[in-house]
mmCIF file of C-alpha atoms in Angstrom:
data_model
loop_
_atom_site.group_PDB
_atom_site.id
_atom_site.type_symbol
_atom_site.label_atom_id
_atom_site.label_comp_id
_atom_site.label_asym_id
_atom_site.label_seq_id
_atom_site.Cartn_x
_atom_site.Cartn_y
_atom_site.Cartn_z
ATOM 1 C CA UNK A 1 202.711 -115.792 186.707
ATOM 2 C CA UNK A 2 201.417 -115.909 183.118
ATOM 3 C CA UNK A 3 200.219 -119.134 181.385
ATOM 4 C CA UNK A 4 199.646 -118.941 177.337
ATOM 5 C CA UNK A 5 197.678 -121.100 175.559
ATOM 6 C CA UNK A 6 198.109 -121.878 172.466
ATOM 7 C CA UNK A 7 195.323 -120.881 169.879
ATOM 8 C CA UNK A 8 194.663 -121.603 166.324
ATOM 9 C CA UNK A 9 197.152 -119.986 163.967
ATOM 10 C CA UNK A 10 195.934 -117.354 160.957
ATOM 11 C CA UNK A 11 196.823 -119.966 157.952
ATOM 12 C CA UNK A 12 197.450 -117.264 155.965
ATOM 13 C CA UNK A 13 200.309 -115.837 157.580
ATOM 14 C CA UNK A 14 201.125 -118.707 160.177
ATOM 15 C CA UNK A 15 200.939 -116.220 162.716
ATOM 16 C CA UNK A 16 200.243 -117.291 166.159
ATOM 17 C CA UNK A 17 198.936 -114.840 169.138
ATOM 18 C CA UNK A 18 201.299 -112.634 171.376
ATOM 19 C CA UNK A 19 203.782 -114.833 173.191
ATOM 20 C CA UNK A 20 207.143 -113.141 174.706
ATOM 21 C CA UNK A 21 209.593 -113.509 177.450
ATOM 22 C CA UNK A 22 207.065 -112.172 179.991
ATOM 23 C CA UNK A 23 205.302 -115.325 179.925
ATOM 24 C CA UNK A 24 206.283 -118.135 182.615
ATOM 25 C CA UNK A 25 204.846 -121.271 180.393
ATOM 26 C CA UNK A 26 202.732 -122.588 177.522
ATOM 27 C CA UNK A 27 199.824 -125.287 177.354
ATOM 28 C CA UNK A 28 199.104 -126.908 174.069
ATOM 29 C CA UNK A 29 195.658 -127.665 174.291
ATOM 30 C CA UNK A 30 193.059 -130.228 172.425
ATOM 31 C CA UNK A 31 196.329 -131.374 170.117
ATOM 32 C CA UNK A 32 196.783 -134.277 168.075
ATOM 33 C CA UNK A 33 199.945 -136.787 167.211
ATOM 34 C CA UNK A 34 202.178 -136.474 164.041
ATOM 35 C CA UNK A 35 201.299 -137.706 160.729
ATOM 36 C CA UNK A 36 201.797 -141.496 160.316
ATOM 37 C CA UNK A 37 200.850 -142.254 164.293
ATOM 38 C CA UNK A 38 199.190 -145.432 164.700
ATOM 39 C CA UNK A 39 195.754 -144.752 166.424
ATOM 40 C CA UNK A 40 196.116 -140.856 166.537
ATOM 41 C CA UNK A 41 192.994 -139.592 166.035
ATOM 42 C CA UNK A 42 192.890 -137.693 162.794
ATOM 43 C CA UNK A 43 196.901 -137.235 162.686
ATOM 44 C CA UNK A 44 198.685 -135.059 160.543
ATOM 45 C CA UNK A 45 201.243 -132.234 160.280
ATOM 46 C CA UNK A 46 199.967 -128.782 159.511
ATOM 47 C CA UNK A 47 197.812 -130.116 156.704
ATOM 48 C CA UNK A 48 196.775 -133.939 155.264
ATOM 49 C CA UNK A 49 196.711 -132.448 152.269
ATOM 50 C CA UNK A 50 200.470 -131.238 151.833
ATOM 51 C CA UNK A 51 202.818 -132.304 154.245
ATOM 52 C CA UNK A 52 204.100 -136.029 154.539
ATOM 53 C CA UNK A 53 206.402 -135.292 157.243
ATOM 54 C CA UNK A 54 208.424 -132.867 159.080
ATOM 55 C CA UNK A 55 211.822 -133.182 160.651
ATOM 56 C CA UNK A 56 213.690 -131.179 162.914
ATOM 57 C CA UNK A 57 217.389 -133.160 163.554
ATOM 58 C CA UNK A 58 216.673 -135.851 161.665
ATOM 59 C CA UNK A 59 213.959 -136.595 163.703
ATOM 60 C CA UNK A 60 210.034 -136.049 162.542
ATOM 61 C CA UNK A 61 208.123 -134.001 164.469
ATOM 62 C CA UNK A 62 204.688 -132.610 165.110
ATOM 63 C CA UNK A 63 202.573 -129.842 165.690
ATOM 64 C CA UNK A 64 203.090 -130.035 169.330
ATOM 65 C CA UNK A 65 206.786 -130.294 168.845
ATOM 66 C CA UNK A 66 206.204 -126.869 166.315
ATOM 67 C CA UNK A 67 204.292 -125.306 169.284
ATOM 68 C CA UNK A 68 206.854 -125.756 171.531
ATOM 69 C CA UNK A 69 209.826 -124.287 169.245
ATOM 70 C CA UNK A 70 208.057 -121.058 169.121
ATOM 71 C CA UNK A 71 207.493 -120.615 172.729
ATOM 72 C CA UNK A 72 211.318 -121.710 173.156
ATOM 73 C CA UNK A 73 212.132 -118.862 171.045
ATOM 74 C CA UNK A 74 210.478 -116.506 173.238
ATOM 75 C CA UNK A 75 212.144 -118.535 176.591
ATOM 76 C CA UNK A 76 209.222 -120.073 176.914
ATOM 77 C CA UNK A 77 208.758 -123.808 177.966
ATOM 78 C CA UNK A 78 205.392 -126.015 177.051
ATOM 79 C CA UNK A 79 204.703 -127.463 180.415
ATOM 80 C CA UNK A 80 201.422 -128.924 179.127
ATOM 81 C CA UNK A 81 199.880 -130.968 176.592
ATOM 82 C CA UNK A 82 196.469 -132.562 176.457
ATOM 83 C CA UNK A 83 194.493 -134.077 173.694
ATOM 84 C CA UNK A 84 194.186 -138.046 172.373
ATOM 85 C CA UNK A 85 196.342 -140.803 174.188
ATOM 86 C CA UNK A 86 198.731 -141.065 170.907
ATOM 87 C CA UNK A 87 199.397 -136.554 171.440
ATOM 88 C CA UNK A 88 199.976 -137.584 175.023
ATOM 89 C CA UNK A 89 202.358 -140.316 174.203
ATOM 90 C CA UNK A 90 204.165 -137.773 171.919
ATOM 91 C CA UNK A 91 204.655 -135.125 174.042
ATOM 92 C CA UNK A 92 205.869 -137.363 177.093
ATOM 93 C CA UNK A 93 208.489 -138.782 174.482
ATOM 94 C CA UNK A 94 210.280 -135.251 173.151
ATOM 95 C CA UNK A 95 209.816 -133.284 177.044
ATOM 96 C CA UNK A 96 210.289 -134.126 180.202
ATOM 97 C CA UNK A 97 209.397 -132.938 182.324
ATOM 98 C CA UNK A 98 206.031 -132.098 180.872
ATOM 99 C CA UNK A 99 202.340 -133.231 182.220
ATOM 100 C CA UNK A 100 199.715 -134.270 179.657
ATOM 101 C CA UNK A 101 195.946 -134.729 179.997
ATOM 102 C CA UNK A 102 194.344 -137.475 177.609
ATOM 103 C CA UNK A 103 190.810 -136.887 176.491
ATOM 104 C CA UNK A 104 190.170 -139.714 174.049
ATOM 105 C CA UNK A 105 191.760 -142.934 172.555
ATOM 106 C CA UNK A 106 191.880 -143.061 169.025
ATOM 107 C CA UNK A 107 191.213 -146.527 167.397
ATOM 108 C CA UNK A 108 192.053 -145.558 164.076
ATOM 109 C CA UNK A 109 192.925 -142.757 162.315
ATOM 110 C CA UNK A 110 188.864 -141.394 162.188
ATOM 111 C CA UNK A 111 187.951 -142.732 165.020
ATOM 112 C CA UNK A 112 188.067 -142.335 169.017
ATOM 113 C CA UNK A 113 186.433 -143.077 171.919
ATOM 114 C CA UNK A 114 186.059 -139.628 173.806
ATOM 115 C CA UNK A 115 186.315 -139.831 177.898
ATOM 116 C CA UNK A 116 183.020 -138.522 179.502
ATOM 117 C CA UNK A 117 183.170 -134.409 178.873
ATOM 118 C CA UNK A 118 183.216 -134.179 182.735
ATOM 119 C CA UNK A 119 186.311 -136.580 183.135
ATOM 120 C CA UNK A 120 187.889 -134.735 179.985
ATOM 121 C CA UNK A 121 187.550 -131.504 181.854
ATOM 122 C CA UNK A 122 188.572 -132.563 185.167
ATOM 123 C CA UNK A 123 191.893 -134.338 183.352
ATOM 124 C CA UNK A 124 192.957 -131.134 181.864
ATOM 125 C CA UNK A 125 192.136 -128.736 184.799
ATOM 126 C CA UNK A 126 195.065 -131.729 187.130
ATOM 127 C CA UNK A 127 197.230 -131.476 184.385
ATOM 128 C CA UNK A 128 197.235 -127.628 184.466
ATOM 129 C CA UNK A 129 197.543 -127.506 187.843
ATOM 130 C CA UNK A 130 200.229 -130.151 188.402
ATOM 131 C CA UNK A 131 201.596 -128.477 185.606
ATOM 132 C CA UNK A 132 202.423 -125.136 187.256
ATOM 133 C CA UNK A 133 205.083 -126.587 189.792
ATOM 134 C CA UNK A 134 206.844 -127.105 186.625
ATOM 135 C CA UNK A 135 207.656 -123.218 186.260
ATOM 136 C CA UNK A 136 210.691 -122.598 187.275
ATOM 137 C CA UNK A 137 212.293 -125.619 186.929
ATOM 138 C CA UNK A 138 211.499 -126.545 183.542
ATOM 139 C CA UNK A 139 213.329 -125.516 180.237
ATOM 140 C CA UNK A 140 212.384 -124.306 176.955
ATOM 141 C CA UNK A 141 212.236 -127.036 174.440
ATOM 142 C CA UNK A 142 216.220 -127.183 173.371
ATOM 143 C CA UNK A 143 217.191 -128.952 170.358
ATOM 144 C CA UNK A 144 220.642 -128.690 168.997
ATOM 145 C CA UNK A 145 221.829 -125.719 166.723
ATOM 146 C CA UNK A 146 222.063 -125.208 163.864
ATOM 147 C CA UNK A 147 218.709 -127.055 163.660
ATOM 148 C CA UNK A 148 217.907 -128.761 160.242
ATOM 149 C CA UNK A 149 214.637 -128.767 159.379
ATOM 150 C CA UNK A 150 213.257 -130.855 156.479
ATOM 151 C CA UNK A 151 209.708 -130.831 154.949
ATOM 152 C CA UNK A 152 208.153 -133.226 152.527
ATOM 153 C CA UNK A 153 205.279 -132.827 150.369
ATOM 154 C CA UNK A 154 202.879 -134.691 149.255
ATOM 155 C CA UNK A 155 203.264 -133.381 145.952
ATOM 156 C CA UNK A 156 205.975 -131.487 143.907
ATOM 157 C CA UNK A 157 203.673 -128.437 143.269
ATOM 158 C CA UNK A 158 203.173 -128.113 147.047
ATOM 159 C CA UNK A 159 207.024 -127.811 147.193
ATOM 160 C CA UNK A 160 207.504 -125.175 144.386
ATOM 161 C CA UNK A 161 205.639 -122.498 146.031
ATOM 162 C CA UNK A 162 208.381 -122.034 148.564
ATOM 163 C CA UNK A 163 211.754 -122.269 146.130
ATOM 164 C CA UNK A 164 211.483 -118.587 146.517
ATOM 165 C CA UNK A 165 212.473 -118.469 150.012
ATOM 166 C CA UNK A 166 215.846 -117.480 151.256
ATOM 167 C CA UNK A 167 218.033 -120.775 152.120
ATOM 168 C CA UNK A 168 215.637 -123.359 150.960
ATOM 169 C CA UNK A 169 217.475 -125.744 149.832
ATOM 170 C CA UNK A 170 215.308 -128.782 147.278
ATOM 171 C CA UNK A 171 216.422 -132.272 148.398
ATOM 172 C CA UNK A 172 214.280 -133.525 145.539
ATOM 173 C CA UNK A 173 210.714 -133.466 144.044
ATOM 174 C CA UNK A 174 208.949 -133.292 147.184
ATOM 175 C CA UNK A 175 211.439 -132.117 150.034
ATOM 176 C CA UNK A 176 213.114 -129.062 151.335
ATOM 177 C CA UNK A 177 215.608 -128.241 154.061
ATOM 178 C CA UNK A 178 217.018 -125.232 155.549
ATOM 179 C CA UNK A 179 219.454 -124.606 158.300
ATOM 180 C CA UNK A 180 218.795 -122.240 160.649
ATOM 181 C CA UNK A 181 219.853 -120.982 164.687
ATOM 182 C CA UNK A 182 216.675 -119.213 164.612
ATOM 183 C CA UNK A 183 214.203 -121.658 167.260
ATOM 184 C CA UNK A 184 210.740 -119.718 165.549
ATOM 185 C CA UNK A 185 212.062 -120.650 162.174
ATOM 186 C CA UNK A 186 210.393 -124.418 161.950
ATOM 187 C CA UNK A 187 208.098 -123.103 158.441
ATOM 188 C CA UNK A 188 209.263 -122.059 155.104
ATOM 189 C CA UNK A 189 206.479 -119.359 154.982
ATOM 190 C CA UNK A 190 208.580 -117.707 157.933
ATOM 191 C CA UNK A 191 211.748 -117.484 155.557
ATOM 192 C CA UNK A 192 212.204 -114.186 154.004
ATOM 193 C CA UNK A 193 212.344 -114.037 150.037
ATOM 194 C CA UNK A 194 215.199 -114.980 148.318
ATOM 195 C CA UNK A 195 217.276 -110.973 147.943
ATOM 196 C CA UNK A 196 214.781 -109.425 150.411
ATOM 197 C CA UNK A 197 216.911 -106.752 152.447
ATOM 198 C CA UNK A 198 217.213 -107.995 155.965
ATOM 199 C CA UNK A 199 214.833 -106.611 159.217
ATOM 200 C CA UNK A 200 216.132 -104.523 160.821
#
């Protein structure tokens, strides 16, 4: 049985490491909630300085959420989350069944009371392992296709630098959308240019 856990991405490129069918799960570990959660500690979407919101179905979702798409699109399911109580709360509302580890409590957006480092440690090693009686009967995160995915800016210069991309669609200023079957397709940096010649 292999585990992978997720790892920062290269911002540049929004390339993640190695993850393929071969793999029998994913963790998401030390996450945080969605922009706009009450009491998630430091909560945002990719970047507080860009993104307002992102929304898969109609429905606005977060990095964990984004985590979990691309290990769908290998087959993959996230069986495990851990970070603040609001990340927690998040990932127990979009999977189930997944098991989640808290580590803090935010009380505002910059602040949190942390759990003692040995209680934080011992939370995520019960979660992992009450986790792995999930494989095999858990399911890769499965939204319905076509997905739509929509992304607002913060700002209408943020938006422009993607109107190059192939089926980006402007909504208005700040917004774009795209329609795709592709689960690994959540970013507009992951779109092709517009006339590029398909991979082959």
């Amino acid at each position: 049985m292999k585990v992978y856990i997720t790892t920062y991405v290269d911002r540049a490129t929004h390339e993640g490491p190695i993850l393929d069918e071969s793999f029998s799960a994913s963790f998401a570990v030390g996450c945080h909630a969605m922009a706009g959660t009450i009491n998630g500690f430091l909560d945002h979407t990719q970047s507080s300085l860009t993104i307002f919101h992102w929304y898969l179905n109609g429905r606005r979702i977060g990095e964990i959420e984004q985590t979990a798409l691309s290990s769908a699109a290998c087959g993959v399911p996230q069986v495990m989350v851990s970070g603040d109580e609001a990340a927690c709360a998040e990932a127990r509302a979009f999977f189930n069944p997944v098991e989640t580890a808290a580590v803090k409590q935010g009380v505002g957006r910059n602040r949190a009371i942390a759990y003692p480092p040995d209680e934080a440690r011992a939370r995520i090693r019960d979660a992992a392992r009450r986790s792995l009686a999930l494989v095999g009967t858990a399911r890769p995160f499965a939204p319905i296709l076509p997905m739509e995915i929509k992304v607002e800016f913060t700002r209408s210069d943020y938006c422009d630098q993607y109107m190059d991309r192939a089926g980006v669609e402007r909504l208005d200023a700040r917004t774009l959308r795209w329609v795709t079957t592709d689960l690994g397709d959540w970013h507009p940096h992951r779109r092709p240019p517009r006339g590029a010649r398909p991979r082959l």
